[in-house]
Amino acid sequence: MKRRTFLMTTTASALATGAGAALAQAEPPIRIGMTVSSTGTFALAAQSGLRGVEIWVDDVNARGGIEIGGKKRKVELVKLDDRSDKTTVPKVYETLIKDEKVDLLFGPFGSTLTAAAVNATETAGKFMVIWSASADSIYAQGFKHIISATQIAGSLLGQPGVRAIHALGAKKIAFAYLDEPFPASLTQGAADLAKQLGMEITMNEKFAKGTKDFNILIQKARASGADAFYPTAYEGDQMTIARQLREANVNFKAVYLVYGSQPQFLQQAGKDADYILSQTLLHEKINWKVTHGLNRAQMMERYGKLFPNAQYAADFQTALAYGAGVVTEEVIKAAQSLEAAKLKEAALKLNDKIVTVTGEYQIDQTGKQFKNAFSIMQNLPGGGLEVVYPPQVATAKAVYPAPAFDQRK
């Protein structure tokens, strides 16, 4: 890969909505490096997240930058392509650090790629802000200079869905998961909670990356007598699972797909998305009392202005990445430094003092995020997405059991 493949810099001049932002700056910019998947499994989510980071860059630069030592410095975002390839990621992060001379870094999308990046950033003594990786295994390795700014730990991420399914009355649940760190971690935490709640786990099986035919898993889940089916993978796989459930005419009282409320999922899955339970951090009916950064409505407005031709609307990946930028800004301001150790120290001191568009911020010494819990949605035919759990923010009562496919219009 040529070093400059997919290399772009985002500065005030590239994103500012006002007229003619000057390129010349009295103070050197804060250079932040990250990789983005232009192709492959993670491309959709990675590019959605990138737009969230770019909203933050646009906003912070429109305000003159981040003040360090009494002088404001604008942010320059340096991006390279990782092609959704974990073997490429370490080399690309080394390029960002050694050749592009970035001051700090954002992680790539997802646990698989982030796990590959973190060794490079730690070896170089650089601070890395994680916006999407939730696998607990990343935080269990003793890395000193990482924080998960907005993404809740994987062992906690899947639990709201189980709570919702249990509250609906399901007693038996079948799990299936893609054999990668994020789905495995999410499923482990979800299964642990299901046991604690007294639910019977009728199946808990992994499947390989590249699986296209899920019929064996679907039929096995049905044969297990499960009330609820909870398969975890990335978005493309979950679209396939939703379609194959309908094609096989296999009915469960509840089906839970993590990505089932994503705009692109709803657009491409069509009626296959009906009655699916899912989770999200971003919806017009979910509004946190933000203390730092733009609120949901403001972020969505900025998204529309900056990306009028985007194929898809902003989603929770956009919000996670935007919120991570907001946290990064507060960490830099608190540290008054770009040194990794000082940034990590400042990040810990900001616990419970920040609420972004995705919720409250709280990490432990490992950098693991404990808050930013998801709300549970259901796609109701004729009504669209509704919040069905937790009760405090619910906008509708979930349909349970879901109608059989042959009884749907």
Coordinates of C-alpha atoms in Angstrom, one line a residue:
M1 CA 0.0 0.0 0.0
K2 CA 1.4 3.4 -0.9
R3 CA 1.8 5.5 2.1
R4 CA -0.5 8.3 0.9
T5 CA -3.4 6.0 -0.2
F6 CA -6.6 7.6 1.1
L7 CA -4.6 10.2 3.0
M8 CA -6.6 13.3 3.6
T9 CA -6.5 16.1 6.1
T10 CA -9.5 17.7 7.6
T11 CA -8.9 21.3 8.7
A12 CA -11.1 24.4 9.1
S13 CA -10.6 25.1 5.4
A14 CA -11.9 21.7 4.4
L15 CA -15.0 21.6 6.6
A16 CA -15.9 25.1 7.8
T17 CA -19.3 26.2 6.6
G18 CA -18.3 29.9 6.8
A19 CA -16.5 31.7 4.0
G20 CA -12.8 31.3 3.4
A21 CA -11.2 30.0 6.6
A22 CA -7.5 30.8 6.4
L23 CA -5.0 28.0 6.0
A24 CA -2.2 29.9 7.7
Q25 CA -2.3 29.5 11.5
A26 CA -0.1 31.3 14.1
E27 CA 0.0 28.1 16.2
P28 CA 0.7 24.6 14.8
P29 CA -2.5 22.5 14.5
I30 CA -3.1 19.5 16.8
R31 CA -2.7 16.6 14.4
I32 CA -5.0 13.7 15.1
G33 CA -4.5 10.5 13.1
M34 CA -7.0 7.7 12.4
T35 CA -7.6 5.0 9.9
V36 CA -10.9 4.5 8.0
S37 CA -12.1 1.5 6.0
S38 CA -12.8 2.4 2.4
T39 CA -13.7 -1.2 1.6
G40 CA -14.5 -4.5 3.3
T41 CA -16.6 -5.6 6.2
F42 CA -16.2 -2.5 8.3
A43 CA -16.5 0.2 5.6
L44 CA -20.1 1.3 6.3
A45 CA -19.7 1.7 10.0
A46 CA -16.2 3.2 9.7
Q47 CA -17.3 5.9 7.3
S48 CA -20.3 6.7 9.3
G49 CA -18.0 7.2 12.3
L50 CA -15.6 9.3 10.3
R51 CA -18.4 11.8 9.6
G52 CA -19.0 12.1 13.3
V53 CA -15.3 13.0 13.9
E54 CA -15.5 15.5 11.0
I55 CA -18.5 17.2 12.6
W56 CA -16.5 17.6 15.8
V57 CA -13.4 19.0 13.8
D58 CA -15.7 21.4 12.0
D59 CA -17.2 22.6 15.3
V60 CA -14.0 22.9 17.3
N61 CA -12.2 24.8 14.5
A62 CA -15.2 27.1 14.0
R63 CA -14.6 28.1 17.6
G64 CA -11.0 28.8 17.0
G65 CA -9.5 25.5 18.1
I66 CA -8.5 24.1 21.5
E67 CA -6.7 26.2 24.0
I68 CA -3.4 24.9 25.3
G69 CA -1.1 27.2 27.3
G70 CA -3.3 30.2 26.6
K71 CA -3.1 29.8 22.8
K72 CA -5.8 28.2 20.6
R73 CA -4.7 25.5 18.2
K74 CA -6.9 24.1 15.5
V75 CA -7.4 20.4 14.8
E76 CA -6.1 18.7 11.7
L77 CA -7.4 15.2 11.0
V78 CA -5.1 12.9 9.1
K79 CA -6.8 9.7 7.7
L80 CA -5.4 6.6 6.1
D81 CA -7.2 3.6 4.7
D82 CA -7.1 0.3 6.6
R83 CA -9.3 -1.6 4.1
S84 CA -11.0 -3.5 7.0
D85 CA -7.7 -5.5 7.2
K86 CA -6.3 -6.1 10.7
T87 CA -3.0 -7.1 9.2
T88 CA -2.7 -3.7 7.6
V89 CA -3.7 -1.7 10.6
P90 CA -0.4 -1.7 12.6
K91 CA 1.6 -0.6 9.7
V92 CA -0.8 2.2 8.9
Y93 CA -0.8 3.5 12.5
E94 CA 3.0 3.4 12.5
T95 CA 2.9 5.5 9.3
L96 CA 0.6 8.0 11.1
I97 CA 2.9 8.2 14.1
K98 CA 6.4 8.1 12.4
D99 CA 5.8 9.8 9.0
E100 CA 2.7 12.0 9.6
K101 CA 3.9 13.0 13.1
V102 CA 0.4 13.0 14.6
D103 CA 0.1 14.2 18.2
L104 CA -2.6 11.6 19.2
L105 CA -4.9 9.1 17.6
F106 CA -8.4 7.9 17.2
G107 CA -8.9 4.2 16.9
P108 CA -10.2 2.5 13.8
F109 CA -13.7 1.1 13.7
G110 CA -14.4 -2.0 15.9
S111 CA -12.7 -4.2 18.3
T112 CA -10.9 -6.4 15.6
L113 CA -9.1 -3.4 14.0
T114 CA -8.6 -1.5 17.3
A115 CA -6.9 -4.5 18.9
A116 CA -4.5 -4.5 16.0
A117 CA -3.8 -0.8 16.3
V118 CA -3.2 -0.5 20.0
N119 CA 0.2 -2.2 20.1
A120 CA 1.5 0.3 17.6
T121 CA 0.2 3.3 19.6
E122 CA 1.4 2.0 23.0
T123 CA 4.8 1.1 21.7
A124 CA 5.1 4.7 20.4
G125 CA 3.8 6.1 23.7
K126 CA 0.9 7.8 21.9
F127 CA -2.6 8.5 23.4
M128 CA -5.4 6.7 21.5
V129 CA -9.1 7.6 21.9
I130 CA -11.4 4.6 21.1
W131 CA -14.8 5.4 19.7
S132 CA -16.2 2.0 18.8
A133 CA -14.1 -0.9 20.2
S134 CA -15.9 -2.5 23.1
A135 CA -14.2 -5.9 23.5
D136 CA -13.2 -6.3 27.1
S137 CA -10.1 -8.1 26.1
I138 CA -8.6 -4.9 24.8
Y139 CA -8.8 -3.3 28.2
A140 CA -7.6 -6.3 30.1
Q141 CA -4.0 -6.1 28.7
G142 CA -2.7 -3.3 30.8
F143 CA -2.4 -0.6 28.0
K144 CA -1.6 2.7 29.7
H145 CA -2.6 5.3 27.1
I146 CA -6.0 4.3 25.8
I147 CA -9.6 5.4 26.7
S148 CA -12.9 4.4 25.4
A149 CA -14.5 7.8 25.2
T150 CA -18.1 6.8 24.4
Q151 CA -18.3 3.1 23.6
I152 CA -19.6 1.1 26.5
A153 CA -17.7 -2.1 27.3
G154 CA -18.8 -5.2 25.3
S155 CA -19.6 -7.2 28.4
L156 CA -22.2 -4.5 29.2
L157 CA -23.3 -3.6 25.7
G158 CA -25.7 -6.5 25.1
Q159 CA -27.3 -6.5 28.5
P160 CA -30.1 -3.9 27.9
G161 CA -31.4 -6.1 25.1
V162 CA -31.6 -9.1 27.4
R163 CA -33.3 -7.0 30.1
A164 CA -35.9 -5.9 27.6
I165 CA -36.6 -9.4 26.3
H166 CA -36.9 -10.7 29.8
A167 CA -39.3 -7.9 30.7
L168 CA -41.5 -8.9 27.8
G169 CA -41.9 -12.4 29.3
A170 CA -39.4 -14.5 27.3
K171 CA -38.0 -17.4 29.3
K172 CA -35.8 -19.2 26.8
I173 CA -33.2 -17.5 24.6
A174 CA -30.9 -18.7 21.8
F175 CA -27.6 -16.9 21.1
A176 CA -25.4 -17.1 18.1
Y177 CA -22.4 -14.9 17.4
L178 CA -19.7 -14.1 14.9
D179 CA -16.3 -15.4 16.0
E180 CA -14.7 -12.0 16.5
P181 CA -13.9 -10.0 19.7
F182 CA -16.8 -7.6 19.6
P183 CA -19.7 -10.1 19.0
A184 CA -18.1 -12.6 21.3
S185 CA -17.8 -10.1 24.2
L186 CA -21.3 -8.7 23.7
T187 CA -22.8 -12.2 23.7
Q188 CA -20.9 -13.3 26.7
G189 CA -22.1 -10.4 28.8
A190 CA -25.7 -10.9 27.4
A191 CA -25.6 -14.6 28.3
D192 CA -24.3 -14.0 31.7
L193 CA -27.1 -11.6 32.5
A194 CA -29.7 -14.0 31.0
K195 CA -28.5 -16.7 33.5
Q196 CA -28.7 -14.2 36.4
L197 CA -32.3 -13.4 35.4
G198 CA -33.2 -17.1 35.4
M199 CA -33.6 -17.5 31.7
E200 CA -32.8 -20.8 30.0
I201 CA -30.1 -20.5 27.3
T202 CA -31.1 -23.0 24.7
M203 CA -28.2 -22.4 22.4
N204 CA -25.0 -20.4 22.4
E205 CA -22.9 -21.0 19.2
K206 CA -20.3 -19.1 17.2
F207 CA -20.1 -18.9 13.5
A208 CA -17.2 -18.1 11.2
K209 CA -16.5 -14.8 9.4
G210 CA -17.7 -15.1 5.8
T211 CA -20.7 -17.2 6.6
K212 CA -23.5 -16.5 4.1
D213 CA -26.0 -19.3 4.9
F214 CA -27.4 -19.0 8.4
N215 CA -30.1 -21.6 7.9
I216 CA -28.5 -24.3 10.0
L217 CA -28.1 -21.8 13.0
I218 CA -31.7 -20.6 12.5
Q219 CA -33.1 -24.1 12.4
K220 CA -31.1 -25.1 15.4
A221 CA -32.3 -22.1 17.3
R222 CA -35.9 -23.0 16.4
A223 CA -35.4 -26.7 17.4
S224 CA -34.0 -25.6 20.8
G225 CA -37.5 -24.2 21.7
A226 CA -36.2 -20.6 22.2
D227 CA -38.7 -17.8 22.7
A228 CA -36.1 -15.3 21.6
F229 CA -33.3 -15.4 19.0
Y230 CA -30.3 -13.2 19.7
P231 CA -27.7 -13.5 16.9
T232 CA -24.8 -11.0 17.0
A233 CA -22.7 -10.0 14.0
Y234 CA -22.0 -6.9 12.0
E235 CA -24.6 -5.2 9.9
G236 CA -24.4 -7.0 6.6
D237 CA -24.6 -10.4 8.3
Q238 CA -27.6 -9.3 10.3
M239 CA -29.5 -8.2 7.2
T240 CA -28.9 -11.7 5.8
I241 CA -30.1 -13.3 9.0
A242 CA -33.3 -11.2 8.9
R243 CA -34.0 -12.2 5.3
Q244 CA -33.2 -15.9 5.8
L245 CA -35.6 -16.0 8.8
R246 CA -38.4 -14.8 6.6
E247 CA -37.4 -17.1 3.7
A248 CA -37.3 -20.1 6.0
N249 CA -40.6 -19.0 7.7
V250 CA -39.0 -19.5 11.1
N251 CA -40.8 -17.6 13.8
F252 CA -39.6 -16.5 17.2
K253 CA -41.6 -14.5 19.7
A254 CA -38.7 -12.0 19.6
V255 CA -35.7 -11.5 17.4
Y256 CA -32.9 -9.2 18.6
L257 CA -30.4 -7.7 16.1
V258 CA -28.0 -5.2 17.4
Y259 CA -28.0 -3.2 14.2
G260 CA -31.7 -3.5 13.4
S261 CA -32.4 0.2 14.0
Q262 CA -29.6 1.5 11.8
P263 CA -30.9 3.7 8.8
Q264 CA -29.1 1.5 6.3
F265 CA -30.4 -1.7 7.9
L266 CA -34.0 -0.4 7.7
Q267 CA -33.5 0.8 4.2
Q268 CA -32.1 -2.4 2.8
A269 CA -34.0 -4.9 4.9
G270 CA -37.4 -3.5 4.2
K271 CA -40.2 -5.6 5.7
D272 CA -37.6 -8.1 7.0
A273 CA -37.0 -5.5 9.7
D274 CA -40.5 -5.5 11.0
Y275 CA -40.9 -6.3 14.7
I276 CA -37.1 -6.6 15.1
L277 CA -35.8 -5.5 18.4
S278 CA -32.5 -3.6 18.4
Q279 CA -30.5 -1.0 20.2
T280 CA -29.3 2.5 19.4
L281 CA -27.8 5.6 21.0
L282 CA -29.2 8.0 18.3
H283 CA -32.8 8.6 17.6
E284 CA -35.0 11.7 17.6
K285 CA -36.8 10.3 20.6
I286 CA -33.6 9.8 22.6
N287 CA -32.3 13.1 23.9
W288 CA -29.7 13.5 26.7
K289 CA -29.2 16.7 28.6
V290 CA -25.8 17.4 27.0
T291 CA -23.2 19.3 29.0
H292 CA -20.4 19.4 26.4
G293 CA -20.6 19.6 22.6
L294 CA -23.6 19.7 20.3
N295 CA -26.9 18.1 21.4
R296 CA -28.6 15.5 19.1
A297 CA -30.6 18.0 17.1
Q298 CA -27.6 20.3 16.6
M299 CA -25.4 17.4 15.5
M300 CA -28.0 16.2 13.0
E301 CA -28.3 19.7 11.6
R302 CA -24.5 19.9 11.2
Y303 CA -24.5 16.5 9.6
G304 CA -27.0 17.7 7.0
K305 CA -24.9 20.8 6.2
L306 CA -21.6 19.0 6.0
F307 CA -22.7 15.9 4.2
P308 CA -25.8 16.8 2.1
N309 CA -25.1 14.0 -0.4
A310 CA -24.4 11.2 2.2
Q311 CA -26.0 7.9 1.2
Y312 CA -27.3 7.3 4.7
A313 CA -28.5 9.4 7.6
A314 CA -26.4 9.8 10.7
D315 CA -26.5 6.8 12.9
F316 CA -25.2 5.7 16.3
Q317 CA -21.7 5.2 15.0
T318 CA -21.7 8.9 13.9
A319 CA -22.8 9.9 17.4
L320 CA -20.3 7.7 19.1
A321 CA -17.4 9.2 17.1
Y322 CA -18.7 12.7 17.5
G323 CA -19.0 12.3 21.2
A324 CA -15.5 10.8 21.3
G325 CA -14.2 14.0 19.7
V326 CA -16.0 16.1 22.4
V327 CA -14.4 14.0 25.1
T328 CA -11.0 14.4 23.5
E329 CA -11.4 18.1 23.5
E330 CA -12.2 18.2 27.2
V331 CA -9.3 15.8 28.0
I332 CA -6.8 18.0 26.1
K333 CA -8.1 21.2 27.8
A334 CA -7.9 19.5 31.2
A335 CA -4.4 18.1 30.6
Q336 CA -3.1 21.3 28.9
S337 CA -0.8 18.9 27.1
L338 CA -0.6 16.4 24.3
E339 CA 1.6 14.0 26.3
A340 CA 0.0 10.6 26.6
A341 CA 0.4 10.1 30.4
K342 CA -1.0 13.6 31.1
L343 CA -3.9 13.0 28.8
K344 CA -4.8 9.7 30.4
E345 CA -4.6 11.3 33.9
A346 CA -6.9 14.1 32.8
A347 CA -9.3 11.6 31.2
L348 CA -9.7 9.8 34.6
K349 CA -10.3 13.0 36.4
L350 CA -13.2 13.8 34.1
N351 CA -15.3 10.9 35.2
D352 CA -19.0 11.8 35.7
K353 CA -18.3 15.3 34.6
I354 CA -19.2 15.0 30.9
V355 CA -22.5 14.2 29.1
T356 CA -22.3 14.1 25.3
V357 CA -24.9 13.3 22.7
T358 CA -24.5 9.6 23.6
G359 CA -24.8 9.9 27.3
E360 CA -22.6 10.0 30.4
Y361 CA -18.9 9.4 30.6
Q362 CA -17.1 7.1 33.1
I363 CA -14.0 5.0 32.6
D364 CA -11.8 3.0 34.9
Q365 CA -7.9 2.9 35.0
T366 CA -7.8 0.5 32.0
G367 CA -9.8 3.0 29.9
K368 CA -12.9 0.8 29.8
Q369 CA -16.2 2.7 29.4
F370 CA -19.1 1.9 31.8
K371 CA -21.8 4.3 30.7
N372 CA -23.4 5.4 27.4
A373 CA -26.0 2.5 27.7
F374 CA -28.2 1.9 24.6
S375 CA -31.9 2.2 24.4
I376 CA -34.0 -0.6 23.0
M377 CA -36.0 0.0 19.8
Q378 CA -38.6 -2.0 17.9
N379 CA -39.5 -1.4 14.2
L380 CA -43.3 -1.3 14.2
P381 CA -45.0 -1.5 10.8
G382 CA -46.8 1.7 10.0
G383 CA -45.3 3.4 13.0
G384 CA -41.5 3.1 12.4
L385 CA -39.0 2.9 15.2
E386 CA -40.2 3.3 18.8
V387 CA -38.3 3.2 22.1
V388 CA -39.6 0.2 24.0
Y389 CA -37.1 0.0 26.8
P390 CA -36.2 1.1 29.4
P391 CA -39.6 2.2 30.7
Q392 CA -38.3 5.7 31.7
V393 CA -37.8 6.7 28.0
A394 CA -40.2 4.2 26.3
T395 CA -42.5 5.8 23.6
A396 CA -44.5 2.6 22.8
K397 CA -45.2 -0.8 24.1
A398 CA -43.3 -3.6 22.4
V399 CA -45.3 -6.1 20.3
Y400 CA -44.7 -9.5 21.8
P401 CA -44.9 -12.1 20.6
A402 CA -44.1 -10.9 17.1
P403 CA -46.7 -12.0 14.5
A404 CA -45.8 -15.1 12.4
F405 CA -44.5 -14.2 9.0
D406 CA -47.6 -15.6 7.3
Q407 CA -49.8 -13.4 9.4
R408 CA -48.0 -10.2 8.5
K409 CA -49.2 -7.8 5.7

